[in-house]
PDB file of C-alpha atoms in Angstrom:
ATOM      1  CA  MET A1172      -2.732  -8.842  15.037  1.00 34.00           C
ATOM      2  CA  GLN A1173      -1.243  -6.191  17.085  1.00 37.00           C
ATOM      3  CA  THR A1174      -2.127  -2.335  16.529  1.00 35.00           C
ATOM      4  CA  LEU A1175      -0.748   0.797  17.454  1.00 36.00           C
ATOM      5  CA  GLN A1176      -3.644   1.328  19.877  1.00 37.00           C
ATOM      6  CA  THR A1177      -3.095  -1.954  21.627  1.00 37.00           C
ATOM      7  CA  ALA A1178       0.776  -1.466  21.684  1.00 37.00           C
ATOM      8  CA  VAL A1179       0.232   1.678  23.712  1.00 37.00           C
ATOM      9  CA  ARG A1180      -2.755   0.762  25.817  1.00 39.00           C
ATOM     10  CA  PRO A1181      -1.763   0.951  29.480  1.00 40.00           C
ATOM     11  CA  ALA A1182      -2.271  -1.958  31.819  1.00 39.00           C
ATOM     12  CA  SER A1183      -3.885  -0.023  34.506  1.00 41.00           C
ATOM     13  CA  GLY A1184      -5.380   3.068  32.381  1.00 44.00           C
ATOM     14  CA  GLY A1185      -3.594   5.572  34.712  1.00 47.00           C
ATOM     15  CA  VAL A1186      -3.138   9.025  34.478  1.00 46.00           C
ATOM     16  CA  SER A1187       0.248  10.654  35.080  1.00 49.00           C
ATOM     17  CA  ARG A1188       0.708  13.754  37.582  1.00 51.00           C
ATOM     18  CA  ASP A1189       0.614  15.991  34.430  1.00 52.00           C
ATOM     19  CA  GLY A1190      -2.781  14.644  33.229  1.00 50.00           C
ATOM     20  CA  ARG A1191      -1.397  12.704  30.387  1.00 64.00           C
ATOM     21  CA  SER A1192      -2.728   9.040  29.925  1.00 78.00           C
ATOM     22  CA  MET A1193      -0.445   6.124  29.377  1.00 77.00           C
ATOM     23  CA  LEU A1194      -1.585   6.150  25.754  1.00 83.00           C
ATOM     24  CA  THR A1195      -0.762   9.805  25.377  1.00 84.00           C
ATOM     25  CA  ARG A1196       2.632   9.225  26.960  1.00 83.00           C
ATOM     26  CA  GLY A1197       3.252   6.252  24.714  1.00 83.00           C
ATOM     27  CA  LEU A1198       2.330   8.125  21.504  1.00 85.00           C
ATOM     28  CA  ALA A1199       4.788  10.938  22.784  1.00 86.00           C
ATOM     29  CA  ILE A1200       7.569   8.467  22.696  1.00 89.00           C
ATOM     30  CA  LEU A1201       7.084   7.432  19.190  1.00 87.00           C
ATOM     31  CA  SER A1202       6.448  11.217  18.064  1.00 85.00           C
ATOM     32  CA  VAL A1203       9.841  12.188  19.212  1.00 86.00           C
ATOM     33  CA  PHE A1204      11.479  10.527  16.424  1.00 85.00           C
ATOM     34  CA  ARG A1205      12.494  13.062  13.805  1.00 79.00           C
ATOM     35  CA  THR A1206      13.435  12.771  10.108  1.00 67.00           C
ATOM     36  CA  GLY A1207      17.081  11.559  10.111  1.00 71.00           C
ATOM     37  CA  ASP A1208      16.836   9.614  13.475  1.00 81.00           C
ATOM     38  CA  THR A1209      18.079   6.178  13.245  1.00 85.00           C
ATOM     39  CA  GLU A1210      18.028   5.323  17.028  1.00 90.00           C
ATOM     40  CA  LEU A1211      17.597   7.244  20.216  1.00 92.00           C
ATOM     41  CA  THR A1212      19.055   6.486  23.675  1.00 93.00           C
ATOM     42  CA  LEU A1213      16.525   6.206  26.655  1.00 92.00           C
ATOM     43  CA  ALA A1214      17.824   9.494  27.987  1.00 92.00           C
ATOM     44  CA  GLU A1215      17.145  11.342  24.630  1.00 93.00           C
ATOM     45  CA  LEU A1216      13.802   9.766  24.399  1.00 91.00           C
ATOM     46  CA  SER A1217      13.043  10.833  28.081  1.00 92.00           C
ATOM     47  CA  ARG A1218      14.091  14.385  27.284  1.00 93.00           C
ATOM     48  CA  ARG A1219      12.273  14.861  24.265  1.00 91.00           C
ATOM     49  CA  ALA A1220       8.757  13.334  25.496  1.00 90.00           C
ATOM     50  CA  GLY A1221       9.217  15.265  28.804  1.00 90.00           C
ATOM     51  CA  LEU A1222       9.106  11.903  30.622  1.00 91.00           C
ATOM     52  CA  PRO A1223      10.877  10.591  33.803  1.00 91.00           C
ATOM     53  CA  LYS A1224      13.409   7.907  32.784  1.00 92.00           C
ATOM     54  CA  PRO A1225      11.706   5.144  34.707  1.00 92.00           C
ATOM     55  CA  THR A1226       8.302   6.091  32.969  1.00 90.00           C
ATOM     56  CA  ALA A1227      10.122   6.040  29.624  1.00 91.00           C
ATOM     57  CA  HIS A1228      11.825   2.979  30.400  1.00 91.00           C
ATOM     58  CA  ARG A1229       8.609   1.032  31.157  1.00 92.00           C
ATOM     59  CA  LEU A1230       6.826   2.395  27.990  1.00 93.00           C
ATOM     60  CA  VAL A1231       9.623   1.705  25.785  1.00 92.00           C
ATOM     61  CA  ALA A1232       9.718  -1.916  26.998  1.00 92.00           C
ATOM     62  CA  GLU A1233       6.183  -2.482  26.167  1.00 91.00           C
ATOM     63  CA  LEU A1234       6.359  -0.853  22.724  1.00 91.00           C
ATOM     64  CA  VAL A1235       9.523  -3.287  21.769  1.00 91.00           C
ATOM     65  CA  GLU A1236       7.429  -6.172  23.135  1.00 90.00           C
ATOM     66  CA  ARG A1237       4.647  -5.172  20.580  1.00 87.00           C
ATOM     67  CA  GLY A1238       7.063  -4.399  17.708  1.00 88.00           C
ATOM     68  CA  VAL A1239       6.303  -0.674  17.618  1.00 89.00           C
ATOM     69  CA  LEU A1240       9.834  -0.123  18.654  1.00 91.00           C
ATOM     70  CA  GLU A1241      12.952  -2.003  18.235  1.00 92.00           C
ATOM     71  CA  ARG A1242      16.108  -2.199  20.251  1.00 92.00           C
ATOM     72  CA  GLY A1243      19.426  -1.275  18.299  1.00 89.00           C
ATOM     73  CA  VAL A1244      22.978  -0.848  19.125  1.00 88.00           C
ATOM     74  CA  ARG A1245      22.807   2.310  21.153  1.00 88.00           C
ATOM     75  CA  GLY A1246      19.161   2.779  21.785  1.00 90.00           C
ATOM     76  CA  VAL A1247      15.826   2.036  20.296  1.00 92.00           C
ATOM     77  CA  ARG A1248      14.340   2.836  16.814  1.00 91.00           C
ATOM     78  CA  LEU A1249      10.942   2.532  15.247  1.00 88.00           C
ATOM     79  CA  GLY A1250       9.796  -0.707  14.608  1.00 85.00           C
ATOM     80  CA  GLN A1251       8.235  -2.741  11.657  1.00 81.00           C
ATOM     81  CA  GLN A1252       4.958  -2.612  13.112  1.00 81.00           C
ATOM     82  CA  LEU A1253       4.628   1.097  12.549  1.00 78.00           C
ATOM     83  CA  PHE A1254       5.757   0.695   9.052  1.00 72.00           C
ATOM     84  CA  ALA A1255       3.247  -2.076   8.239  1.00 74.00           C
ATOM     85  CA  LEU A1256       0.448   0.236   9.631  1.00 74.00           C
ATOM     86  CA  GLY A1257       1.842   3.313   7.776  1.00 68.00           C
ATOM     87  CA  SER A1258       1.732   1.621   4.547  1.00 67.00           C
ATOM     88  CA  ARG A1259      -1.799   0.624   5.109  1.00 70.00           C
ATOM     89  CA  VAL A1260      -3.058   4.367   5.461  1.00 67.00           C
ATOM     90  CA  PRO A1261      -5.667   4.718   2.866  1.00 69.00           C
ATOM     91  CA  ARG A1262      -4.953   8.178   1.464  1.00 74.00           C
ATOM     92  CA  GLN A1263      -0.925   7.571   1.340  1.00 75.00           C
ATOM     93  CA  ARG A1264      -1.637   4.169  -0.419  1.00 80.00           C
ATOM     94  CA  LEU A1265      -3.988   5.643  -3.037  1.00 82.00           C
ATOM     95  CA  LEU A1266      -1.447   8.588  -3.696  1.00 81.00           C
ATOM     96  CA  ARG A1267       1.221   6.102  -4.215  1.00 84.00           C
ATOM     97  CA  GLU A1268      -0.827   3.826  -6.441  1.00 85.00           C
ATOM     98  CA  ALA A1269      -1.836   6.867  -8.525  1.00 86.00           C
ATOM     99  CA  ALA A1270       1.626   8.085  -8.893  1.00 90.00           C
ATOM    100  CA  ALA A1271       3.709   5.052  -9.358  1.00 91.00           C
ATOM    101  CA  PRO A1272       3.134   4.905 -13.293  1.00 93.00           C
ATOM    102  CA  VAL A1273       4.286   8.473 -13.698  1.00 94.00           C
ATOM    103  CA  LEU A1274       7.227   7.948 -11.553  1.00 94.00           C
ATOM    104  CA  GLU A1275       8.361   4.834 -13.223  1.00 94.00           C
ATOM    105  CA  ARG A1276       8.429   6.939 -16.598  1.00 94.00           C
ATOM    106  CA  LEU A1277      10.267   9.780 -15.104  1.00 93.00           C
ATOM    107  CA  HIS A1278      12.935   7.440 -13.826  1.00 92.00           C
ATOM    108  CA  GLU A1279      13.314   5.889 -17.173  1.00 92.00           C
ATOM    109  CA  ALA A1280      13.541   9.329 -18.861  1.00 91.00           C
ATOM    110  CA  THR A1281      16.048  10.631 -16.290  1.00 89.00           C
ATOM    111  CA  GLY A1282      18.066   7.581 -15.062  1.00 88.00           C
ATOM    112  CA  GLY A1283      17.680   9.139 -11.563  1.00 89.00           C
ATOM    113  CA  ALA A1284      15.919   8.118  -8.252  1.00 91.00           C
ATOM    114  CA  VAL A1285      12.365   9.561  -8.365  1.00 93.00           C
ATOM    115  CA  TYR A1286      10.359  10.384  -5.199  1.00 94.00           C
ATOM    116  CA  LEU A1287       6.878  11.399  -4.274  1.00 94.00           C
ATOM    117  CA  SER A1288       6.929  13.350  -0.857  1.00 92.00           C
ATOM    118  CA  VAL A1289       4.410  14.874   1.288  1.00 88.00           C
ATOM    119  CA  LEU A1290       4.135  16.366   4.886  1.00 82.00           C
ATOM    120  CA  VAL A1291       2.975  14.727   7.887  1.00 78.00           C
ATOM    121  CA  GLY A1292       3.063  17.312  10.679  1.00 73.00           C
ATOM    122  CA  PRO A1293       6.327  19.180  10.228  1.00 74.00           C
ATOM    123  CA  ASP A1294       8.153  16.141   8.552  1.00 78.00           C
ATOM    124  CA  VAL A1295       8.963  15.090   5.103  1.00 84.00           C
ATOM    125  CA  ILE A1296       7.723  11.518   4.198  1.00 84.00           C
ATOM    126  CA  HIS A1297       8.605   9.844   0.745  1.00 86.00           C
ATOM    127  CA  LEU A1298       5.398   7.855   0.014  1.00 86.00           C
ATOM    128  CA  GLU A1299       7.085   6.284  -3.142  1.00 88.00           C
ATOM    129  CA  ARG A1300      10.650   5.964  -4.594  1.00 89.00           C
ATOM    130  CA  VAL A1301      11.607   4.603  -7.933  1.00 89.00           C
ATOM    131  CA  GLY A1302      15.197   4.089  -8.838  1.00 81.00           C
ATOM    132  CA  ALA A1303      18.345   2.288  -8.305  1.00 59.00           C
ATOM    133  CA  TYR A1304      18.310   2.753  -4.750  1.00 46.00           C
ATOM    134  CA  ARG A1305      15.285   0.872  -3.553  1.00 41.00           C
ATOM    135  CA  ARG A1306      11.423   1.126  -4.367  1.00 39.00           C
ATOM    136  CA  GLY A1307       8.632   1.123  -2.258  1.00 40.00           C
ATOM    137  CA  PRO A1308       7.343   3.232   0.689  1.00 41.00           C
ATOM    138  CA  ALA A1309      10.426   5.090   2.403  1.00 41.00           C
ATOM    139  CA  HIS A1310       9.625   6.515   5.608  1.00 37.00           C
ATOM    140  CA  TRP A1311      13.248   6.556   6.971  1.00 36.00           C
ATOM    141  CA  PRO A1312      16.134   7.856   5.247  1.00 40.00           C
ATOM    142  CA  GLY A1313      19.238   5.670   4.246  1.00 45.00           C
ATOM    143  CA  THR A1314      21.092   6.310   1.131  1.00 57.00           C
ATOM    144  CA  GLY A1315      22.638   9.706   0.160  1.00 76.00           C
ATOM    145  CA  ALA A1316      19.892  10.051  -2.352  1.00 83.00           C
ATOM    146  CA  ASP A1317      17.304   9.849   0.474  1.00 84.00           C
ATOM    147  CA  ARG A1318      19.007  12.459   2.285  1.00 85.00           C
ATOM    148  CA  VAL A1319      19.251  15.015  -0.587  1.00 88.00           C
ATOM    149  CA  CYS A1320      15.603  14.454  -1.286  1.00 90.00           C
ATOM    150  CA  ASP A1321      14.795  15.020   2.223  1.00 88.00           C
ATOM    151  CA  ILE A1322      16.340  18.555   1.899  1.00 90.00           C
ATOM    152  CA  VAL A1323      15.046  19.451  -1.622  1.00 92.00           C
ATOM    153  CA  ALA A1324      11.546  17.958  -1.093  1.00 93.00           C
ATOM    154  CA  GLY A1325      11.272  19.721   2.301  1.00 91.00           C
ATOM    155  CA  ARG A1326      12.261  23.309   0.694  1.00 92.00           C
ATOM    156  CA  VAL A1327       9.609  22.790  -1.858  1.00 93.00           C
ATOM    157  CA  LEU A1328       6.910  21.678   0.608  1.00 91.00           C
ATOM    158  CA  HIS A1329       8.129  24.547   2.975  1.00 86.00           C
ATOM    159  CA  ALA A1330       7.721  27.191   0.195  1.00 88.00           C
ATOM    160  CA  HIS A1331       4.098  26.194  -0.517  1.00 81.00           C
ATOM    161  CA  ARG A1332       2.492  25.518   2.788  1.00 74.00           C
ATOM    162  CA  GLU A1333       1.186  27.427   5.536  1.00 55.00           C
ATOM    163  CA  GLY A1334       1.460  26.872   9.099  1.00 43.00           C
ATOM    164  CA  GLY A1335       5.147  26.883   9.912  1.00 43.00           C
ATOM    165  CA  PRO A1336       8.531  25.348   8.968  1.00 46.00           C
ATOM    166  CA  VAL A1337       9.256  21.700   7.805  1.00 49.00           C
ATOM    167  CA  ARG A1338      11.434  19.820   9.915  1.00 51.00           C
ATOM    168  CA  GLN A1339      14.808  19.263   8.252  1.00 51.00           C
ATOM    169  CA  PRO A1340      16.958  16.300   8.982  1.00 50.00           C
ATOM    170  CA  ALA A1341      20.029  16.945  11.037  1.00 47.00           C
ATOM    171  CA  GLY A1342      23.619  16.139   9.834  1.00 45.00           C
ATOM    172  CA  SER A1343      22.486  15.706   6.286  1.00 44.00           C
ATOM    173  CA  GLY A1344      25.315  17.498   4.841  1.00 45.00           C
ATOM    174  CA  ALA A1345      23.385  19.100   2.087  1.00 45.00           C
ATOM    175  CA  SER A1346      24.200  22.764   1.451  1.00 44.00           C
ATOM    176  CA  PRO A1347      21.929  25.316   2.857  1.00 42.00           C
ATOM    177  CA  SER A1348      22.494  27.821   0.031  1.00 47.00           C
ATOM    178  CA  ALA A1349      20.195  30.505  -0.709  1.00 55.00           C
ATOM    179  CA  GLU A1350      17.041  28.275  -1.064  1.00 70.00           C
ATOM    180  CA  THR A1351      14.963  30.462   0.942  1.00 81.00           C
ATOM    181  CA  PRO A1352      11.091  29.729   0.752  1.00 83.00           C
ATOM    182  CA  ALA A1353      10.364  33.032  -0.899  1.00 83.00           C
ATOM    183  CA  ALA A1354      12.927  32.186  -3.600  1.00 84.00           C
ATOM    184  CA  VAL A1355      11.643  28.552  -4.016  1.00 88.00           C
ATOM    185  CA  ALA A1356       8.168  29.626  -4.332  1.00 85.00           C
ATOM    186  CA  GLU A1357       8.990  32.302  -6.980  1.00 86.00           C
ATOM    187  CA  ARG A1358      11.331  30.074  -8.978  1.00 87.00           C
ATOM    188  CA  GLY A1359       8.853  27.138  -8.900  1.00 89.00           C
ATOM    189  CA  TYR A1360      11.543  24.385  -8.004  1.00 92.00           C
ATOM    190  CA  ALA A1361      14.451  23.861  -5.414  1.00 93.00           C
ATOM    191  CA  LEU A1362      18.064  22.400  -5.706  1.00 90.00           C
ATOM    192  CA  ALA A1363      20.135  20.574  -3.099  1.00 88.00           C
ATOM    193  CA  TYR A1364      23.795  19.272  -3.221  1.00 83.00           C
ATOM    194  CA  ASP A1365      25.395  16.900  -0.907  1.00 80.00           C
ATOM    195  CA  GLY A1366      29.052  17.993  -1.764  1.00 75.00           C
ATOM    196  CA  ARG A1367      29.630  14.323  -2.909  1.00 76.00           C
ATOM    197  CA  GLY A1368      28.232  14.406  -6.186  1.00 79.00           C
ATOM    198  CA  THR A1369      24.656  13.633  -5.386  1.00 85.00           C
ATOM    199  CA  VAL A1370      22.202  16.594  -6.558  1.00 88.00           C
ATOM    200  CA  GLY A1371      18.538  16.839  -6.443  1.00 91.00           C
ATOM    201  CA  VAL A1372      15.771  18.973  -7.821  1.00 93.00           C
ATOM    202  CA  SER A1373      12.096  19.105  -6.741  1.00 94.00           C
ATOM    203  CA  VAL A1374       9.101  20.788  -7.884  1.00 94.00           C
ATOM    204  CA  PRO A1375       5.462  20.983  -6.284  1.00 94.00           C
ATOM    205  CA  VAL A1376       2.501  18.813  -7.107  1.00 93.00           C
ATOM    206  CA  ARG A1377      -0.577  20.905  -7.006  1.00 87.00           C
ATOM    207  CA  ALA A1378      -4.308  19.909  -7.725  1.00 79.00           C
ATOM    208  CA  ALA A1379      -5.008  23.600  -7.871  1.00 68.00           C
ATOM    209  CA  GLU A1380      -3.297  26.962  -7.529  1.00 60.00           C
ATOM    210  CA  ALA A1381      -3.505  26.857  -3.793  1.00 61.00           C
ATOM    211  CA  ASP A1382      -3.904  23.051  -3.282  1.00 80.00           C
ATOM    212  CA  LEU A1383      -0.489  21.334  -2.631  1.00 86.00           C
ATOM    213  CA  ILE A1384      -0.428  17.696  -2.708  1.00 88.00           C
ATOM    214  CA  GLY A1385       3.134  16.970  -2.417  1.00 91.00           C
ATOM    215  CA  ALA A1386       6.785  17.383  -4.106  1.00 94.00           C
ATOM    216  CA  LEU A1387       8.080  15.507  -6.930  1.00 95.00           C
ATOM    217  CA  SER A1388      11.819  15.018  -7.158  1.00 95.00           C
ATOM    218  CA  VAL A1389      14.720  13.633  -8.953  1.00 93.00           C
ATOM    219  CA  VAL A1390      18.059  12.822  -7.310  1.00 91.00           C
ATOM    220  CA  VAL A1391      21.023  12.004  -9.665  1.00 88.00           C
ATOM    221  CA  GLN A1392      24.895  11.780  -9.719  1.00 82.00           C
ATOM    222  CA  ARG A1393      25.352  14.564 -11.956  1.00 70.00           C
ATOM    223  CA  PRO A1394      26.763  18.152 -11.787  1.00 64.00           C
ATOM    224  CA  ASP A1395      23.411  19.913 -12.845  1.00 72.00           C
ATOM    225  CA  PRO A1396      19.798  18.437 -12.380  1.00 73.00           C
ATOM    226  CA  ARG A1397      18.267  21.467 -13.772  1.00 78.00           C
ATOM    227  CA  ALA A1398      17.944  19.761 -17.362  1.00 85.00           C
ATOM    228  CA  PHE A1399      15.123  17.763 -15.798  1.00 87.00           C
ATOM    229  CA  ILE A1400      12.981  20.565 -14.501  1.00 91.00           C
ATOM    230  CA  ALA A1401      10.742  20.503 -17.565  1.00 91.00           C
ATOM    231  CA  GLN A1402      10.173  16.925 -17.458  1.00 92.00           C
ATOM    232  CA  LEU A1403       9.493  17.010 -13.644  1.00 93.00           C
ATOM    233  CA  ARG A1404       6.790  19.618 -14.003  1.00 94.00           C
ATOM    234  CA  THR A1405       5.035  17.594 -17.028  1.00 94.00           C
ATOM    235  CA  ALA A1406       5.182  14.704 -14.537  1.00 95.00           C
ATOM    236  CA  ALA A1407       4.045  16.674 -11.611  1.00 94.00           C
ATOM    237  CA  ASP A1408       0.897  17.727 -13.585  1.00 93.00           C
ATOM    238  CA  ALA A1409       0.283  13.977 -14.749  1.00 93.00           C
ATOM    239  CA  VAL A1410       0.392  13.056 -11.000  1.00 92.00           C
ATOM    240  CA  ALA A1411      -2.210  15.631 -10.097  1.00 90.00           C
ATOM    241  CA  ARG A1412      -4.670  14.811 -12.812  1.00 89.00           C
ATOM    242  CA  ARG A1413      -4.501  11.080 -11.942  1.00 88.00           C
ATOM    243  CA  ILE A1414      -5.161  12.033  -8.133  1.00 83.00           C
ATOM    244  CA  LEU A1415      -8.199  14.206  -9.092  1.00 82.00           C
ATOM    245  CA  VAL A1416     -10.058  11.141 -10.740  1.00 78.00           C
ATOM    246  CA  ILE A1417      -9.967   9.364  -7.538  1.00 76.00           C
ATOM    247  CA  PRO A1418     -13.025   9.999  -5.441  1.00 68.00           C
ATOM    248  CA  GLU A1419     -11.501   8.839  -2.303  1.00 65.00           C
ATOM    249  CA  LEU A1420      -8.742  11.360  -2.431  1.00 63.00           C
ATOM    250  CA  GLN A1421     -11.133  14.350  -2.772  1.00 63.00           C
ATOM    251  CA  ASP A1422     -12.538  16.371   0.302  1.00 56.00           C
ATOM    252  CA  GLN A1423      -9.534  15.155   2.467  1.00 50.00           C
ATOM    253  CA  PRO A1424      -7.064  17.288   3.934  1.00 47.00           C
TER     254      PRO A1424
END
């Protein structure tokens, strides 16, 4: 079975002039994909990764061959091999399993798409999604609900974390409004509207006063999702309690 390590292993073990190994340069190409990116051209990959086009072309060809990248209409996109590897990360899998029953009940109560989201570096990642759109690990946005959740969960996670801003997806169409981190932190929830009838509300999931686990969100086709805030907070507390009894999730970042 191919792994990410074998996928980016250089044939010669060479080091570039800037001191970066082939492994580092291969990982740099994978890391330039941002939330909301579907495909990137070779030129954009080269620019973001800081690599000459011939080098980027060679690395992309190797990554495509091993399923870590896939060719699309206008460029390349992240491949299924990365999705498979990500779904096996123990911490994320345990978080999904702990939260899934709570998310199912919240979906039944609200009729909306329900998400558990976390931060991976600057990016918002939806670990679990339950609703009419699709269920399961959702690392790439697709529907309007996904894009609204990118925004609303990002606002909550941004407001309750240290270490810099959360990367927001480009071109999402969600209104910026006055959802500043300070306002979200003081109010305890965030809202987002996409202008086409899709609205979302999100609250933090916390194991303790200063220990942020993630964000719990509901996205619906209704004019005002704030009616679900009390249910969201109750569900967030339930998720936190379930996580706190799993030994493998303790003493981890």
